[in-house]
Amino acid sequence: MISLVEKLKIVPVVVLDRAEDAAPTARALGDGGLPVAEITLRTPAALEAIERIAKELPDTLVGAGTVLSAEQAERAIDAGARFIVSPGLDEPVVEAARRAEVTAIPGVSTATEIQRAWNLGLRLLKFFPAELSGGPPMLRSLAAVFEDVRFMPTGGVSPANLGDYLSLPNVVACGGSWLTPKRAISAGEFGTIADLAAQARAAAARFGA
Ligand code: 3PG
């Protein structure tokens, strides 16, 4: 999972109100060169959306986002999630993912949280909310003390600042919702999503993606 994300450099964060939009959205991302989707567990449709992508698009790396509890992690994994992203660090969530041999990427924004995660054996963490937590300068400072920790900044990342993050050696990939605007999904404008994904891939390619 980590090697694909590292290669693609971008993890689209997707909020779906209708499960039937899941496969067309993931297909559009794949058409744009990003066969990966983090489906946030913020809507009742999320678990079915994960299930549909896992079944219909086996080449798409589908994961769950906004995973707040171990129970949610288990349900998402049962639905087919191959990675688990959380806004914060919660040991039971990390353990649930480990039991299922699925990658857990908890969110952190302070040195204390990173140190706790490091002592749980985690080396890839979501830096969240990235822009409000200090952005690239904060990640640069953290690199000095957490030499073997790598980050997936998410929250406030956009085409305007993507390069600032991806140019950092301790950034594996960026997460963001800008690739899948709610409006485009509800209007069935999946071509827009494919275009946004292709633009992001092209921008990321400058950083070795
Ligand atoms: C998330 O859902 O993990 C983030 O809130 C996405 O942040 P963004 O909407 O600023 O990209």
mmCIF file of C-alpha atoms and ligand atoms in Angstrom:
data_model
loop_
_atom_site.group_PDB
_atom_site.id
_atom_site.type_symbol
_atom_site.label_atom_id
_atom_site.label_comp_id
_atom_site.label_asym_id
_atom_site.label_seq_id
_atom_site.Cartn_x
_atom_site.Cartn_y
_atom_site.Cartn_z
ATOM 1 C CA MET A 1 0.000 0.000 0.000
ATOM 2 C CA ILE A 2 2.696 2.440 1.029
ATOM 3 C CA SER A 3 4.749 1.866 -2.099
ATOM 4 C CA LEU A 4 1.775 2.612 -4.389
ATOM 5 C CA VAL A 5 0.883 5.755 -2.450
ATOM 6 C CA GLU A 6 4.508 6.805 -2.538
ATOM 7 C CA LYS A 7 4.527 6.338 -6.283
ATOM 8 C CA LEU A 8 1.259 8.206 -6.912
ATOM 9 C CA LYS A 9 2.091 10.943 -4.345
ATOM 10 C CA ILE A 10 -1.559 11.899 -3.925
ATOM 11 C CA VAL A 11 -4.392 10.302 -1.966
ATOM 12 C CA PRO A 12 -7.805 11.638 -2.993
ATOM 13 C CA VAL A 13 -10.072 12.137 0.026
ATOM 14 C CA VAL A 14 -13.613 11.347 -1.087
ATOM 15 C CA VAL A 15 -16.940 12.137 0.577
ATOM 16 C CA LEU A 16 -19.827 10.227 -0.988
ATOM 17 C CA ASP A 17 -23.490 10.784 -0.284
ATOM 18 C CA ARG A 18 -24.603 8.015 -2.646
ATOM 19 C CA ALA A 19 -22.961 4.603 -2.843
ATOM 20 C CA GLU A 20 -23.773 4.422 -6.552
ATOM 21 C CA ASP A 21 -21.338 7.291 -7.164
ATOM 22 C CA ALA A 22 -18.462 5.263 -5.704
ATOM 23 C CA ALA A 23 -17.377 3.248 -8.733
ATOM 24 C CA PRO A 24 -17.734 6.101 -11.267
ATOM 25 C CA THR A 25 -15.744 8.415 -8.956
ATOM 26 C CA ALA A 26 -12.984 5.866 -8.395
ATOM 27 C CA ARG A 27 -12.956 5.033 -12.104
ATOM 28 C CA ALA A 28 -12.540 8.742 -12.960
ATOM 29 C CA LEU A 29 -9.656 9.044 -10.507
ATOM 30 C CA GLY A 30 -8.046 6.004 -12.099
ATOM 31 C CA ASP A 31 -8.601 7.430 -15.581
ATOM 32 C CA GLY A 32 -6.698 10.503 -14.410
ATOM 33 C CA GLY A 33 -3.847 8.303 -13.177
ATOM 34 C CA LEU A 34 -4.796 8.014 -9.513
ATOM 35 C CA PRO A 35 -6.159 4.526 -8.799
ATOM 36 C CA VAL A 36 -6.522 5.258 -5.090
ATOM 37 C CA ALA A 37 -9.377 6.601 -2.976
ATOM 38 C CA GLU A 38 -9.801 7.322 0.717
ATOM 39 C CA ILE A 39 -13.539 7.091 1.358
ATOM 40 C CA THR A 40 -14.398 9.051 4.478
ATOM 41 C CA LEU A 41 -16.742 7.405 6.972
ATOM 42 C CA ARG A 42 -18.700 10.613 7.303
ATOM 43 C CA THR A 43 -21.757 9.559 5.377
ATOM 44 C CA PRO A 44 -24.114 6.598 5.714
ATOM 45 C CA ALA A 45 -23.119 5.560 2.183
ATOM 46 C CA ALA A 46 -19.411 5.206 2.990
ATOM 47 C CA LEU A 47 -19.190 1.497 3.828
ATOM 48 C CA GLU A 48 -21.219 0.459 0.808
ATOM 49 C CA ALA A 49 -19.105 2.812 -1.310
ATOM 50 C CA ILE A 50 -15.934 1.045 -0.138
ATOM 51 C CA GLU A 51 -17.535 -2.317 -0.834
ATOM 52 C CA ARG A 52 -18.519 -1.329 -4.361
ATOM 53 C CA ILE A 53 -15.052 -0.025 -5.231
ATOM 54 C CA ALA A 54 -13.386 -3.118 -3.758
ATOM 55 C CA LYS A 55 -15.664 -5.365 -5.826
ATOM 56 C CA GLU A 56 -15.980 -3.439 -9.073
ATOM 57 C CA LEU A 57 -12.490 -1.929 -9.310
ATOM 58 C CA PRO A 58 -10.051 -4.418 -7.815
ATOM 59 C CA ASP A 59 -7.088 -2.465 -9.191
ATOM 60 C CA THR A 60 -8.057 0.619 -7.190
ATOM 61 C CA LEU A 61 -6.458 0.938 -3.791
ATOM 62 C CA VAL A 62 -9.453 1.756 -1.638
ATOM 63 C CA GLY A 63 -9.192 2.832 1.979
ATOM 64 C CA ALA A 64 -11.304 4.380 4.696
ATOM 65 C CA GLY A 65 -10.855 7.856 6.141
ATOM 66 C CA THR A 66 -12.192 9.613 9.233
ATOM 67 C CA VAL A 67 -11.969 6.298 11.093
ATOM 68 C CA LEU A 68 -12.639 7.199 14.719
ATOM 69 C CA SER A 69 -13.018 3.834 16.458
ATOM 70 C CA ALA A 70 -11.746 0.262 16.282
ATOM 71 C CA GLU A 71 -15.253 -0.871 15.424
ATOM 72 C CA GLN A 72 -15.373 1.505 12.461
ATOM 73 C CA ALA A 73 -11.954 0.260 11.358
ATOM 74 C CA GLU A 74 -13.161 -3.356 11.489
ATOM 75 C CA ARG A 75 -16.299 -2.586 9.532
ATOM 76 C CA ALA A 76 -14.346 -0.652 6.906
ATOM 77 C CA ILE A 77 -11.839 -3.507 6.567
ATOM 78 C CA ASP A 78 -14.692 -6.008 6.241
ATOM 79 C CA ALA A 79 -16.095 -3.825 3.460
ATOM 80 C CA GLY A 80 -12.762 -4.006 1.642
ATOM 81 C CA ALA A 81 -10.693 -1.072 2.918
ATOM 82 C CA ARG A 82 -6.996 -1.712 2.409
ATOM 83 C CA PHE A 83 -5.815 1.222 4.516
ATOM 84 C CA ILE A 84 -7.249 3.088 7.482
ATOM 85 C CA VAL A 85 -6.792 6.836 7.926
ATOM 86 C CA SER A 86 -7.816 8.702 11.076
ATOM 87 C CA PRO A 87 -7.816 12.385 11.976
ATOM 88 C CA GLY A 88 -6.039 11.602 15.270
ATOM 89 C CA LEU A 89 -3.992 8.901 16.983
ATOM 90 C CA ASP A 90 -5.968 6.167 18.717
ATOM 91 C CA GLU A 91 -4.297 2.902 19.726
ATOM 92 C CA PRO A 92 -7.373 0.654 19.397
ATOM 93 C CA VAL A 93 -7.816 1.834 15.798
ATOM 94 C CA VAL A 94 -4.162 1.117 15.049
ATOM 95 C CA GLU A 95 -4.482 -2.325 16.690
ATOM 96 C CA ALA A 96 -7.639 -3.177 14.744
ATOM 97 C CA ALA A 97 -5.850 -2.394 11.492
ATOM 98 C CA ARG A 98 -2.804 -4.410 12.547
ATOM 99 C CA ARG A 99 -4.882 -7.446 13.440
ATOM 100 C CA ALA A 100 -6.222 -7.382 9.886
ATOM 101 C CA GLU A 101 -2.763 -6.665 8.417
ATOM 102 C CA VAL A 102 -4.015 -3.398 6.973
ATOM 103 C CA THR A 103 -1.966 -0.182 7.018
ATOM 104 C CA ALA A 104 -3.074 2.360 9.627
ATOM 105 C CA ILE A 105 -2.229 6.008 9.022
ATOM 106 C CA PRO A 106 -3.275 7.987 12.082
ATOM 107 C CA GLY A 107 -3.325 11.761 12.148
ATOM 108 C CA VAL A 108 -0.817 13.775 14.180
ATOM 109 C CA SER A 109 0.032 17.429 14.478
ATOM 110 C CA THR A 110 2.380 17.707 17.464
ATOM 111 C CA ALA A 111 5.749 16.268 18.465
ATOM 112 C CA THR A 112 4.093 14.489 21.400
ATOM 113 C CA GLU A 113 1.645 12.689 19.139
ATOM 114 C CA ILE A 114 4.391 11.746 16.694
ATOM 115 C CA GLN A 115 6.508 10.353 19.528
ATOM 116 C CA ARG A 116 3.562 8.267 20.759
ATOM 117 C CA ALA A 117 2.954 6.975 17.249
ATOM 118 C CA TRP A 118 6.675 6.238 16.853
ATOM 119 C CA ASN A 119 6.583 4.161 20.036
ATOM 120 C CA LEU A 120 3.669 2.201 18.572
ATOM 121 C CA GLY A 121 6.009 1.317 15.722
ATOM 122 C CA LEU A 122 4.381 3.602 13.160
ATOM 123 C CA ARG A 123 6.581 5.343 10.620
ATOM 124 C CA LEU A 124 4.003 6.786 8.198
ATOM 125 C CA LEU A 125 1.638 9.343 9.687
ATOM 126 C CA LYS A 126 -0.980 11.723 8.416
ATOM 127 C CA PHE A 127 -0.039 15.321 9.236
ATOM 128 C CA PHE A 128 -3.403 16.890 9.935
ATOM 129 C CA PRO A 129 -4.698 19.523 9.516
ATOM 130 C CA ALA A 130 -1.543 20.241 7.532
ATOM 131 C CA GLU A 131 -1.868 23.921 6.679
ATOM 132 C CA LEU A 132 -3.192 24.988 10.091
ATOM 133 C CA SER A 133 -0.598 22.867 11.910
ATOM 134 C CA GLY A 134 2.358 24.732 10.472
ATOM 135 C CA GLY A 135 2.522 23.419 6.923
ATOM 136 C CA PRO A 136 5.869 22.745 5.242
ATOM 137 C CA PRO A 137 7.995 24.704 7.779
ATOM 138 C CA MET A 138 6.616 22.534 10.613
ATOM 139 C CA LEU A 139 7.366 19.353 8.642
ATOM 140 C CA ARG A 140 10.898 20.602 8.075
ATOM 141 C CA SER A 141 11.375 21.127 11.815
ATOM 142 C CA LEU A 142 9.936 17.707 12.612
ATOM 143 C CA ALA A 143 12.328 16.049 10.142
ATOM 144 C CA ALA A 144 15.254 17.088 12.313
ATOM 145 C CA VAL A 145 14.083 15.034 15.299
ATOM 146 C CA PHE A 146 11.962 12.281 13.742
ATOM 147 C CA GLU A 147 14.453 11.131 11.140
ATOM 148 C CA ASP A 148 12.665 7.937 10.144
ATOM 149 C CA VAL A 149 9.085 9.230 10.201
ATOM 150 C CA ARG A 150 7.349 10.115 6.975
ATOM 151 C CA PHE A 151 4.168 12.050 6.528
ATOM 152 C CA MET A 152 1.051 12.323 4.435
ATOM 153 C CA PRO A 153 0.006 15.979 4.873
ATOM 154 C CA THR A 154 -3.756 16.433 4.555
ATOM 155 C CA GLY A 155 -6.038 19.357 5.265
ATOM 156 C CA GLY A 156 -5.652 22.521 3.261
ATOM 157 C CA VAL A 157 -3.507 20.952 0.553
ATOM 158 C CA SER A 158 -4.358 22.267 -2.919
ATOM 159 C CA PRO A 159 -2.742 22.586 -6.351
ATOM 160 C CA ALA A 160 -1.299 25.900 -5.100
ATOM 161 C CA ASN A 161 0.786 24.371 -2.306
ATOM 162 C CA LEU A 162 1.108 20.715 -3.400
ATOM 163 C CA GLY A 163 4.665 21.228 -4.637
ATOM 164 C CA ASP A 164 5.746 22.846 -1.353
ATOM 165 C CA TYR A 165 4.807 19.635 0.449
ATOM 166 C CA LEU A 166 5.964 17.087 -2.130
ATOM 167 C CA SER A 167 9.402 18.685 -2.331
ATOM 168 C CA LEU A 168 10.047 17.738 1.314
ATOM 169 C CA PRO A 169 12.033 14.503 1.802
ATOM 170 C CA ASN A 170 9.806 13.412 4.710
ATOM 171 C CA VAL A 171 6.589 13.700 2.687
ATOM 172 C CA VAL A 172 5.447 10.472 1.017
ATOM 173 C CA ALA A 173 2.214 11.798 -0.477
ATOM 174 C CA CYS A 174 -0.460 14.431 0.107
ATOM 175 C CA GLY A 175 -4.106 13.803 0.864
ATOM 176 C CA GLY A 176 -6.854 16.128 -0.239
ATOM 177 C CA SER A 177 -10.454 16.556 -1.244
ATOM 178 C CA TRP A 178 -9.873 19.015 -4.097
ATOM 179 C CA LEU A 179 -9.884 16.216 -6.689
ATOM 180 C CA THR A 180 -13.452 15.144 -6.001
ATOM 181 C CA PRO A 181 -15.651 18.238 -5.596
ATOM 182 C CA LYS A 182 -19.073 17.421 -4.167
ATOM 183 C CA ARG A 183 -20.693 19.390 -6.966
ATOM 184 C CA ALA A 184 -19.025 17.335 -9.694
ATOM 185 C CA ILE A 185 -20.006 14.059 -8.032
ATOM 186 C CA SER A 186 -23.645 15.004 -7.518
ATOM 187 C CA ALA A 187 -23.898 16.332 -11.080
ATOM 188 C CA GLY A 188 -22.322 13.160 -12.465
ATOM 189 C CA GLU A 189 -19.475 15.189 -13.978
ATOM 190 C CA PHE A 190 -16.900 12.461 -13.653
ATOM 191 C CA GLY A 191 -14.838 13.875 -16.507
ATOM 192 C CA THR A 192 -14.057 16.863 -14.270
ATOM 193 C CA ILE A 193 -12.710 14.482 -11.635
ATOM 194 C CA ALA A 194 -10.572 12.660 -14.192
ATOM 195 C CA ASP A 195 -9.178 16.039 -15.343
ATOM 196 C CA LEU A 196 -8.402 17.146 -11.781
ATOM 197 C CA ALA A 197 -6.695 13.822 -11.090
ATOM 198 C CA ALA A 198 -4.638 14.071 -14.288
ATOM 199 C CA GLN A 199 -3.552 17.616 -13.425
ATOM 200 C CA ALA A 200 -2.544 16.557 -9.921
ATOM 201 C CA ARG A 201 -0.639 13.541 -11.247
ATOM 202 C CA ALA A 202 1.207 15.756 -13.702
ATOM 203 C CA ALA A 203 2.112 18.183 -10.907
ATOM 204 C CA ALA A 204 3.249 15.307 -8.679
ATOM 205 C CA ALA A 205 5.293 13.765 -11.479
ATOM 206 C CA ARG A 206 7.793 16.611 -11.091
ATOM 207 C CA PHE A 207 8.628 15.125 -7.708
ATOM 208 C CA GLY A 208 9.492 11.709 -9.010
ATOM 209 C CA ALA A 209 5.972 10.249 -9.082
HETATM 210 C C1 3PG B 1 -9.770 15.000 5.434
HETATM 211 O O1 3PG B 1 -10.930 14.733 5.193
HETATM 212 O O2 3PG B 1 -8.934 14.196 5.820
HETATM 213 C C2 3PG B 1 -9.379 16.397 5.239
HETATM 214 O O3 3PG B 1 -10.298 17.204 5.893
HETATM 215 C C3 3PG B 1 -9.304 16.798 3.807
HETATM 216 O O4 3PG B 1 -8.907 18.113 3.842
HETATM 217 P P1 3PG B 1 -9.165 19.080 2.619
HETATM 218 O O5 3PG B 1 -10.660 19.108 2.405
HETATM 219 O O6 3PG B 1 -8.630 20.413 3.053
HETATM 220 O O7 3PG B 1 -8.437 18.527 1.431
#
